[in-house]
Coordinates of C-alpha atoms and ligand atoms in Angstrom, one line a residue:
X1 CA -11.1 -11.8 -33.8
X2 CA -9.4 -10.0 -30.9
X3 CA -9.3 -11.6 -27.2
X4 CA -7.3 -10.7 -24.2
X5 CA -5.9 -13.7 -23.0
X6 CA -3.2 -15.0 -20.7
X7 CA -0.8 -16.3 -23.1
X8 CA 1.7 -18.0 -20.5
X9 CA 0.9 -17.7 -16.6
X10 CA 1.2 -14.1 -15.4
X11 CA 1.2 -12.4 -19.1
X12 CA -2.1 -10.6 -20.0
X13 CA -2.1 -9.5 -23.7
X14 CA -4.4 -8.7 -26.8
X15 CA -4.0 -11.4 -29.8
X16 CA -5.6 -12.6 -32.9
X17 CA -7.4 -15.7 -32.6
X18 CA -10.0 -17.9 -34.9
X19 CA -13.6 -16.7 -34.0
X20 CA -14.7 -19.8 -32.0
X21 CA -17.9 -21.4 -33.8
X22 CA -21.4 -22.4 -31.6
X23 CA -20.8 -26.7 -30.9
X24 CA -23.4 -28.8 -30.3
X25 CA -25.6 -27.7 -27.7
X26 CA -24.2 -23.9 -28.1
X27 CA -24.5 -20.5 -29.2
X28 CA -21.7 -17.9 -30.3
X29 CA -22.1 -14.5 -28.3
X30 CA -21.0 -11.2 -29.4
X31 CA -20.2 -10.2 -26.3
X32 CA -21.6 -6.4 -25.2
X33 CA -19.8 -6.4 -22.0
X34 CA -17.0 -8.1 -19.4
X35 CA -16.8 -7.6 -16.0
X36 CA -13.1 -7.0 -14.7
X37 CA -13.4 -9.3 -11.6
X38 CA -9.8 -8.9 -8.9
X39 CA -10.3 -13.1 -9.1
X40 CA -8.2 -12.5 -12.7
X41 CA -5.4 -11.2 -10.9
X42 CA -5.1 -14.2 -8.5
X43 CA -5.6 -16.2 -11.6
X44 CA -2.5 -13.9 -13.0
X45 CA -0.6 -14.5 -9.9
X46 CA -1.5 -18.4 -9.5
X47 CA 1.5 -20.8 -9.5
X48 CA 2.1 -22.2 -13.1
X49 CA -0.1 -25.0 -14.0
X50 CA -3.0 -23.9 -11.3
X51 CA -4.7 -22.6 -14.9
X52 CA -4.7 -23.5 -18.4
X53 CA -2.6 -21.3 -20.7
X54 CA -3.1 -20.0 -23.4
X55 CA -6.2 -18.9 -22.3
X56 CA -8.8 -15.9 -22.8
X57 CA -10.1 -14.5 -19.5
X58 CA -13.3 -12.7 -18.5
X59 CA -15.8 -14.4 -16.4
X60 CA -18.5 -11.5 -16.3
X61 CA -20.3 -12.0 -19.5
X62 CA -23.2 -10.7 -21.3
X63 CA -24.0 -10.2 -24.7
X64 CA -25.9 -10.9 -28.0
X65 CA -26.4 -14.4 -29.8
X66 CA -24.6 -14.5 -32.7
X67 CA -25.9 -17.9 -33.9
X68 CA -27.1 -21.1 -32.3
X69 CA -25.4 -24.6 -32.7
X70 CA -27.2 -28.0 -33.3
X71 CA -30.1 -28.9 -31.2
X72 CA -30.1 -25.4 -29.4
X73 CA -33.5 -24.2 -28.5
X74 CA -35.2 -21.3 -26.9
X75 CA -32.6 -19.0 -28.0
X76 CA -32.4 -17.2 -31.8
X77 CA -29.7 -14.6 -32.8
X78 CA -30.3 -11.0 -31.6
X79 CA -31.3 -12.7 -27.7
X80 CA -29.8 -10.8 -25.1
X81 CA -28.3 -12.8 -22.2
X82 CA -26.2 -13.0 -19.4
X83 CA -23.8 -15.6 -18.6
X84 CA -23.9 -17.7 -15.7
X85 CA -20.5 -18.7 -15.9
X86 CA -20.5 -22.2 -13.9
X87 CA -20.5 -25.7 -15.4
X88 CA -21.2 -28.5 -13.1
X89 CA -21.6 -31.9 -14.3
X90 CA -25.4 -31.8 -13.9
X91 CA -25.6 -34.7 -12.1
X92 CA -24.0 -35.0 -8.9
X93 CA -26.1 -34.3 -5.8
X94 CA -25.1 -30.9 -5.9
X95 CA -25.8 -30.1 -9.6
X96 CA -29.3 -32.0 -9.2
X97 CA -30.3 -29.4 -6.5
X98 CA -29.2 -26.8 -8.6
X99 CA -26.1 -25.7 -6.6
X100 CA -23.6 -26.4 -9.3
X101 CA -21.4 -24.1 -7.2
X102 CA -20.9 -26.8 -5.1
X103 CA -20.5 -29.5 -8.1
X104 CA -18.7 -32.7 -6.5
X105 CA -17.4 -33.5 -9.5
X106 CA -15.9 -30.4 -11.6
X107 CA -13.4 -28.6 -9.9
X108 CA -14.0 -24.7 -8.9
X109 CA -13.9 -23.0 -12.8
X110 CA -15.7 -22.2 -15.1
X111 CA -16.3 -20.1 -18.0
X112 CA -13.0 -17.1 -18.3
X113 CA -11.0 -19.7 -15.7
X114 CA -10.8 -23.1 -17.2
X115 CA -12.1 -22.4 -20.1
X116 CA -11.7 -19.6 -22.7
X117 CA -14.1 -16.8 -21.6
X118 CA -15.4 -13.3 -22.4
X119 CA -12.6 -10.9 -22.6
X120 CA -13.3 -11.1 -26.7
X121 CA -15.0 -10.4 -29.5
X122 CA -17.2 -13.4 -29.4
X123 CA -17.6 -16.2 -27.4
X124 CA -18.8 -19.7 -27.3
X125 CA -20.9 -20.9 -24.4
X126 CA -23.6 -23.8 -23.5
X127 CA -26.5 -22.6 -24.2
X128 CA -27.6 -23.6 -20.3
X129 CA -25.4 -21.0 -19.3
X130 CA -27.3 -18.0 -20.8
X131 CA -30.3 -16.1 -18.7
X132 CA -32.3 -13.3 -20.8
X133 CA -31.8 -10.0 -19.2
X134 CA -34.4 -8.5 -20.7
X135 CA -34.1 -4.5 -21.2
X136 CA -31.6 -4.3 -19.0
X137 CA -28.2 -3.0 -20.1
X138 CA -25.2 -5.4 -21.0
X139 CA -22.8 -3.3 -19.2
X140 CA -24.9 -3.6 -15.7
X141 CA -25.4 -7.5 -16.8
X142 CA -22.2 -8.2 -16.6
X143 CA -21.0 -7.3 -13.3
X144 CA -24.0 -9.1 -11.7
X145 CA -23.1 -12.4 -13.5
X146 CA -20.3 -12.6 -10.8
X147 CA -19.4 -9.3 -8.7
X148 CA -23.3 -9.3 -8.0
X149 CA -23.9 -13.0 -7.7
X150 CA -21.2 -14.1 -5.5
X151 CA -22.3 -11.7 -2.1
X152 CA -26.0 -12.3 -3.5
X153 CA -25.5 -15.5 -2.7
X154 CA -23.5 -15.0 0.3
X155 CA -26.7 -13.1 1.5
X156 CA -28.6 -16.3 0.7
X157 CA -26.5 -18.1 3.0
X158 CA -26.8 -16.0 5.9
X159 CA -30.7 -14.7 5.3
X160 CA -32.1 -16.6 8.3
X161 CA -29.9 -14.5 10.4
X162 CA -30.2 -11.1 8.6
X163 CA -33.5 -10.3 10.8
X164 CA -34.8 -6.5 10.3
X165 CA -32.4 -4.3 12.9
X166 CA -29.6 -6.8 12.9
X167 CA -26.0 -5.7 11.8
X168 CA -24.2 -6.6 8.8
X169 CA -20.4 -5.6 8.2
X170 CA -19.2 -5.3 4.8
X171 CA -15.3 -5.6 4.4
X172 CA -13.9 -4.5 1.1
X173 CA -16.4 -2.2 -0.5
X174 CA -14.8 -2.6 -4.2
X175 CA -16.6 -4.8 -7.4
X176 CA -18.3 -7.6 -4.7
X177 CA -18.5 -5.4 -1.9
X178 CA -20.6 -2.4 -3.4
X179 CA -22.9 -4.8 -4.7
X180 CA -23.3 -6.9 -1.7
X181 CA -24.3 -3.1 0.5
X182 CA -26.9 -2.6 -2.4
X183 CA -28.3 -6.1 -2.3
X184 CA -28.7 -5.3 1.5
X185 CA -30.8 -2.2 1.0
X186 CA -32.5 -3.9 -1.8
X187 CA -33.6 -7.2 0.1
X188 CA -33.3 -6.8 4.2
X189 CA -33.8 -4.3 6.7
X190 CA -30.5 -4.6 8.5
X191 CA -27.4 -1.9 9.7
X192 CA -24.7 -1.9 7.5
X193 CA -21.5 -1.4 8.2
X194 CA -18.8 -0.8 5.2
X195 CA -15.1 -1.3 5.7
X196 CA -12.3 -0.1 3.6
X197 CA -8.9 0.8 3.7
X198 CA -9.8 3.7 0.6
X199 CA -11.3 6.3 1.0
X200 CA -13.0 6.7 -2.5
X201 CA -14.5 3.0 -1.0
X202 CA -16.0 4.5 1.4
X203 CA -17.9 7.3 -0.1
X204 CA -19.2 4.6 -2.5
X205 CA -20.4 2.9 0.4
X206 CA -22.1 5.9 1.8
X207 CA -24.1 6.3 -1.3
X208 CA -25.1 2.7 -1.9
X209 CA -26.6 3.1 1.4
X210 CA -24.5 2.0 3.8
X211 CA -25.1 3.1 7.5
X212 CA -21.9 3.5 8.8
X213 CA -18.5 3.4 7.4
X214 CA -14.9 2.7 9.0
X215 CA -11.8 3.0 7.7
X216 CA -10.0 -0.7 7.7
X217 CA -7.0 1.0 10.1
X218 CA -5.7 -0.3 13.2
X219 CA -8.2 1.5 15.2
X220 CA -11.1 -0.3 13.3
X221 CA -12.0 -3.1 15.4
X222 CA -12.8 -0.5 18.1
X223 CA -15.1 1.5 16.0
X224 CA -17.0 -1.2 15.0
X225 CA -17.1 -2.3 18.6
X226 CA -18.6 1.4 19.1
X227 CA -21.2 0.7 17.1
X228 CA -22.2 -2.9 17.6
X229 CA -21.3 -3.2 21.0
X230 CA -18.8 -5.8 23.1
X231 CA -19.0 -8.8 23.1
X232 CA -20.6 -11.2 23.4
X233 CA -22.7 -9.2 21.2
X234 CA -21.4 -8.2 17.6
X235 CA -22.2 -8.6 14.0
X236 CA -24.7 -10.9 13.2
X237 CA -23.3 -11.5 10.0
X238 CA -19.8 -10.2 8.3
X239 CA -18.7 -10.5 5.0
X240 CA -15.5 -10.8 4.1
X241 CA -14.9 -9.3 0.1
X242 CA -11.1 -9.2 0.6
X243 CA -9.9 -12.1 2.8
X244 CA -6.4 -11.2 3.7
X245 CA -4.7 -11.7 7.6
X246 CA -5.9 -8.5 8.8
X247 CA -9.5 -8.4 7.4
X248 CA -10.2 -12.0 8.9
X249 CA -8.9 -10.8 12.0
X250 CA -11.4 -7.7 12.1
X251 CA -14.0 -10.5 10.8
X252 CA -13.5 -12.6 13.5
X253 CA -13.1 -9.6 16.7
X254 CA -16.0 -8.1 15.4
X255 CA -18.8 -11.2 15.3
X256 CA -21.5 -11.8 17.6
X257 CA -21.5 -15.5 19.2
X258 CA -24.0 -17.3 17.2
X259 CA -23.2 -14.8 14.3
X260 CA -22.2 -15.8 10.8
X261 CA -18.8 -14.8 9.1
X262 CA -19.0 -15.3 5.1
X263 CA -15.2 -15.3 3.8
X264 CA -15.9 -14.3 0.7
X265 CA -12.5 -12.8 -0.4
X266 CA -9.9 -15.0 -1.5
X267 CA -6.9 -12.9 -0.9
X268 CA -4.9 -15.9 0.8
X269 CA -5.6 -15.1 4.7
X270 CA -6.0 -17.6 7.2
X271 CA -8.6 -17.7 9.9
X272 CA -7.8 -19.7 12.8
X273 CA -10.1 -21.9 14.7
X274 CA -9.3 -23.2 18.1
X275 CA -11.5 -24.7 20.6
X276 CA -13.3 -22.1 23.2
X277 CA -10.8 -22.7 26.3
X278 CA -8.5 -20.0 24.3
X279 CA -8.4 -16.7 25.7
X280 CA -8.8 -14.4 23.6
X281 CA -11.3 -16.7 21.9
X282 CA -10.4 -17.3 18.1
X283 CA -13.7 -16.5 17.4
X284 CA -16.9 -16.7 19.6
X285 CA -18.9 -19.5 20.6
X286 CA -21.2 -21.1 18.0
X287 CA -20.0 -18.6 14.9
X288 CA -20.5 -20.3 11.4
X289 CA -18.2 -19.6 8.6
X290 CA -19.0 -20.2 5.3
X291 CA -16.8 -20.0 2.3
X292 CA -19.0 -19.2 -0.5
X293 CA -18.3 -19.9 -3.8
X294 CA -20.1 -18.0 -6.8
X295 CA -23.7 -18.7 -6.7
X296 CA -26.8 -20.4 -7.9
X297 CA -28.4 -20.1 -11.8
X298 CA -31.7 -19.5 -10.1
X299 CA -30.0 -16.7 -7.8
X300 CA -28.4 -15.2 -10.9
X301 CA -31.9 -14.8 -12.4
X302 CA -33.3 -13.4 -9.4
X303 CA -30.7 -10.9 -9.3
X304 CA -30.9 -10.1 -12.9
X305 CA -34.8 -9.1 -11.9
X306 CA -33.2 -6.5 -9.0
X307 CA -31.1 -4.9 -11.6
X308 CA -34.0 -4.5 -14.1
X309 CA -35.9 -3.0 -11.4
X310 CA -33.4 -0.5 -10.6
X311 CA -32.7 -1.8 -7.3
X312 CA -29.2 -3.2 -7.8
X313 CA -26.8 -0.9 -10.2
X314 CA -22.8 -1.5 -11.0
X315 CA -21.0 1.9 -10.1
X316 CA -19.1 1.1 -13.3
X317 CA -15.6 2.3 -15.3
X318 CA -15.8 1.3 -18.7
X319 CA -13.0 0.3 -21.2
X320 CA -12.4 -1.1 -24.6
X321 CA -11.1 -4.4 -24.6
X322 CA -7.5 -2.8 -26.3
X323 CA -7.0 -1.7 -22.7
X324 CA -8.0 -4.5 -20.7
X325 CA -4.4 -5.0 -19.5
X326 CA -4.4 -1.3 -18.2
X327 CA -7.7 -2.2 -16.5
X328 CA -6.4 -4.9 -14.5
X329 CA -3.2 -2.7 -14.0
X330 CA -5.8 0.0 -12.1
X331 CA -7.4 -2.9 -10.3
X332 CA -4.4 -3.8 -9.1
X333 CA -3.2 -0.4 -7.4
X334 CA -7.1 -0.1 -6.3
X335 CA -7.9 2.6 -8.6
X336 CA -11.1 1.1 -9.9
X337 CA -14.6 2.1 -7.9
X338 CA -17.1 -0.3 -8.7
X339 CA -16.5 -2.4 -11.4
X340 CA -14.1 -2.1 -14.2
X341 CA -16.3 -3.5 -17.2
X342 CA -14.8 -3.9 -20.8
X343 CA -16.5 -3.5 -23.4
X344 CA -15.2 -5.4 -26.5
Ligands
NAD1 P1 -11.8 -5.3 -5.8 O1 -10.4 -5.1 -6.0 O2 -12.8 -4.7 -6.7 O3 -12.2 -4.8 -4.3 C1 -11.5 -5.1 -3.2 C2 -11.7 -4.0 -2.2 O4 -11.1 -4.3 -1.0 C3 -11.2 -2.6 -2.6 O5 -12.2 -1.6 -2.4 C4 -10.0 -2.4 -1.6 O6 -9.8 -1.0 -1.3 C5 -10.5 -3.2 -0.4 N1 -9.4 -3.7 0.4 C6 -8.2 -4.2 0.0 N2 -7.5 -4.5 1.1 C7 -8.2 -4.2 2.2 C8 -8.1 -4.4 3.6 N3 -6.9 -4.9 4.1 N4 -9.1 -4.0 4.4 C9 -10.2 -3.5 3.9 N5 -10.4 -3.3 2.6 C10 -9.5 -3.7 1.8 O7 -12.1 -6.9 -5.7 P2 -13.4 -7.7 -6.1 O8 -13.4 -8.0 -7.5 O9 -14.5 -7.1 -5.4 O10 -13.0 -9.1 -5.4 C11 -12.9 -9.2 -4.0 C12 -12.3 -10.6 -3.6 O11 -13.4 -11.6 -3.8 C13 -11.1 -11.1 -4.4 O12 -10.3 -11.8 -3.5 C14 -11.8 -12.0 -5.4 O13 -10.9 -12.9 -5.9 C15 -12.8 -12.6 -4.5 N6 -13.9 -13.3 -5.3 C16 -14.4 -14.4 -4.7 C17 -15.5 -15.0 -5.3 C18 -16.1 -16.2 -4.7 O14 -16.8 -16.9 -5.3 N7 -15.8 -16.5 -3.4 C19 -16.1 -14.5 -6.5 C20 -15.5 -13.3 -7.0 C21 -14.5 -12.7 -6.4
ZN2 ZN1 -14.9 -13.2 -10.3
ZN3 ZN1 -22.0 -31.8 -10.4

């Protein structure tokens, strides 16, 4: 079959490889669709070693069972699923609450990142992993196995504080950060605020139904300031999609005390913490930062019951899988709005 895999670290290519078979426990997806996540490219970038190699990417599955292995039940080829792409040991603390995002004994990865993923004609996943998606279309499944869970679940996180009438600023408005505005319409009655450096962004924003948007410039703290006033007042929650120097520092000058700052991104930024006698403050009094990481099986499902009700839907850019390295290219130089999703 073909796959697009990273055959030495940095180098993205279509090959032939043997179709994988369904193991124990398994079942062999034709896969409909592949989410095109900007977590590829640091994968891409990463220091040699970081991940395996050779290796076929794609993290944002959904598809068609192909055929079961031994001692699968509940699924029967023709099933159409989505992939939740984690795979915790099952039975750490974490895993046993059902946060095997937070798996104490499996290192951040998953299916596409340590192990071969979706960016293929087929592919072979636990059978735990897959989630029916009912009528909804594979290439709106995809995207929310990942660019839909992870701020999904971000907005888990920070629910208690996302009262009706409070503020919300979204920074980075691409594959996460369009999603994360809908899932904000969708499920609270908060201000939004989208930040982007494009304008394309932006305009996306504006019709996901953000309230307000501000170009990520210089100038942007102020505006935001304009809007949510000074502080101590300020967002109640921010979430960072791009997590770079200069959108942590916009993260950080624009929170409320007592607000919440989700650093979603994981563009390589630092945030700096220091205790309050600092003036200006690092970041005000009794903020909490979170670093969220993915998301939740039973969050994924929720989320796959948005989509079906036509609450939550990827602004998508489609591809075949032969130009899956062009995707990423455009991905790259910001030219995708939405998500890129391949389909194979
Ligand atoms: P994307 O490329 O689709 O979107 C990024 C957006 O950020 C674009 O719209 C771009 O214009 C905007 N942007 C770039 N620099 C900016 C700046 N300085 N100020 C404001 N906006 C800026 O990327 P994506 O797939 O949505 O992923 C976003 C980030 O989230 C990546 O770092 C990715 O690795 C990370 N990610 C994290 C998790 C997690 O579990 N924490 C999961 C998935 C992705
Ligand atoms: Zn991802
Ligand atoms: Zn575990």
């Amino acid at each position: 079959m073909r796959a697009v895999r990273m055959t030495s670290p940095g180098v993205l290519e279509q090959v032939e490889v043997p179709t994988p078979t369904a193991g124990s426990g398994e079942v062999l997806l034709a896969v409909g669709a592949v989410g095109a996540c900007h977590s590829d490219l640091h994968v891409l970038d990463a220091p040699p070693g970081l991940f395996p190699t050779p290796i076929t990417l794609g993290h944002e599955i959904a598809g068609t069972v192909e055929t079961v292995g031994a001692g699968v039940t509940g699924w029967s080829a023709g099933d159409r699923a989505a992939v939740y792409g984690i795979i915790g040991c099952g039975t750490c603390r974490a895993c046993l609450r059902g946060r095997e995002n937070q798996c104490r004994r499996v290192p951040p990865g998953g299916i596409g990142l340590s192990r071969d993923g979706g960016l293929a004609e087929y592919v072979a996943v636990p059978a735990s992993r897959l989630l029916h998606v009912g009528d909804l279309d594979l290439i709106q499944a995809a995207p929310l196995t990942d660019a839909g869970l992870t701020p999904y679940h971000a907005i888990e996180l920070a629910r208690p504080a996302l009262r009706p009438g409070t503020t919300c600023v979204v920074i980075g408005i691409g594959g996460l950060g369009h999603l994360a505005v809908q899932i904000l319409v969708a499920t609270t009655a908060v201000h939004i605020i989208a930040v982007d450096t494009s304008v394309a962004a932006l305009d996306l924003a504006t019709r996901m139904g953000a309230h307000h948007v501000v170009r990520a410039d210089p100038e942007a703290v102020d505006r935001i300031r304009e809007i949510v006033g000074p502080a101590p007042d300020g967002a109640d929650v921010v979430i960072d999609c791009v997590g770079v120097d200069p959108t942590l520092t916009t993260a950080r000058s624009v929170v409320a005390t007592g607000g919440q700052l989700l650093l979603v991104g994981l563009g390589g930024g630092t945030l700096p913490v220091r205790p309050v006698a600092d003036e200006p403050p690092t970041m005000p009094l009794e903020t909490n930062v979170v670093i969220p990481f993915w998301g939740t099986r039973a969050e994924l499902q929720e989320l796959i019951a948005l989509g079906r009700l036509g609450l939550v839907t990827a602004d998508v850019q489609t591809f075949p899988l032969e130009r899956a390295p062009e995707a990423y290219d455009l991905l790259r130089r910001g030219e995708i709005h939405g998500r890129a999703v391949i389909v194979p």
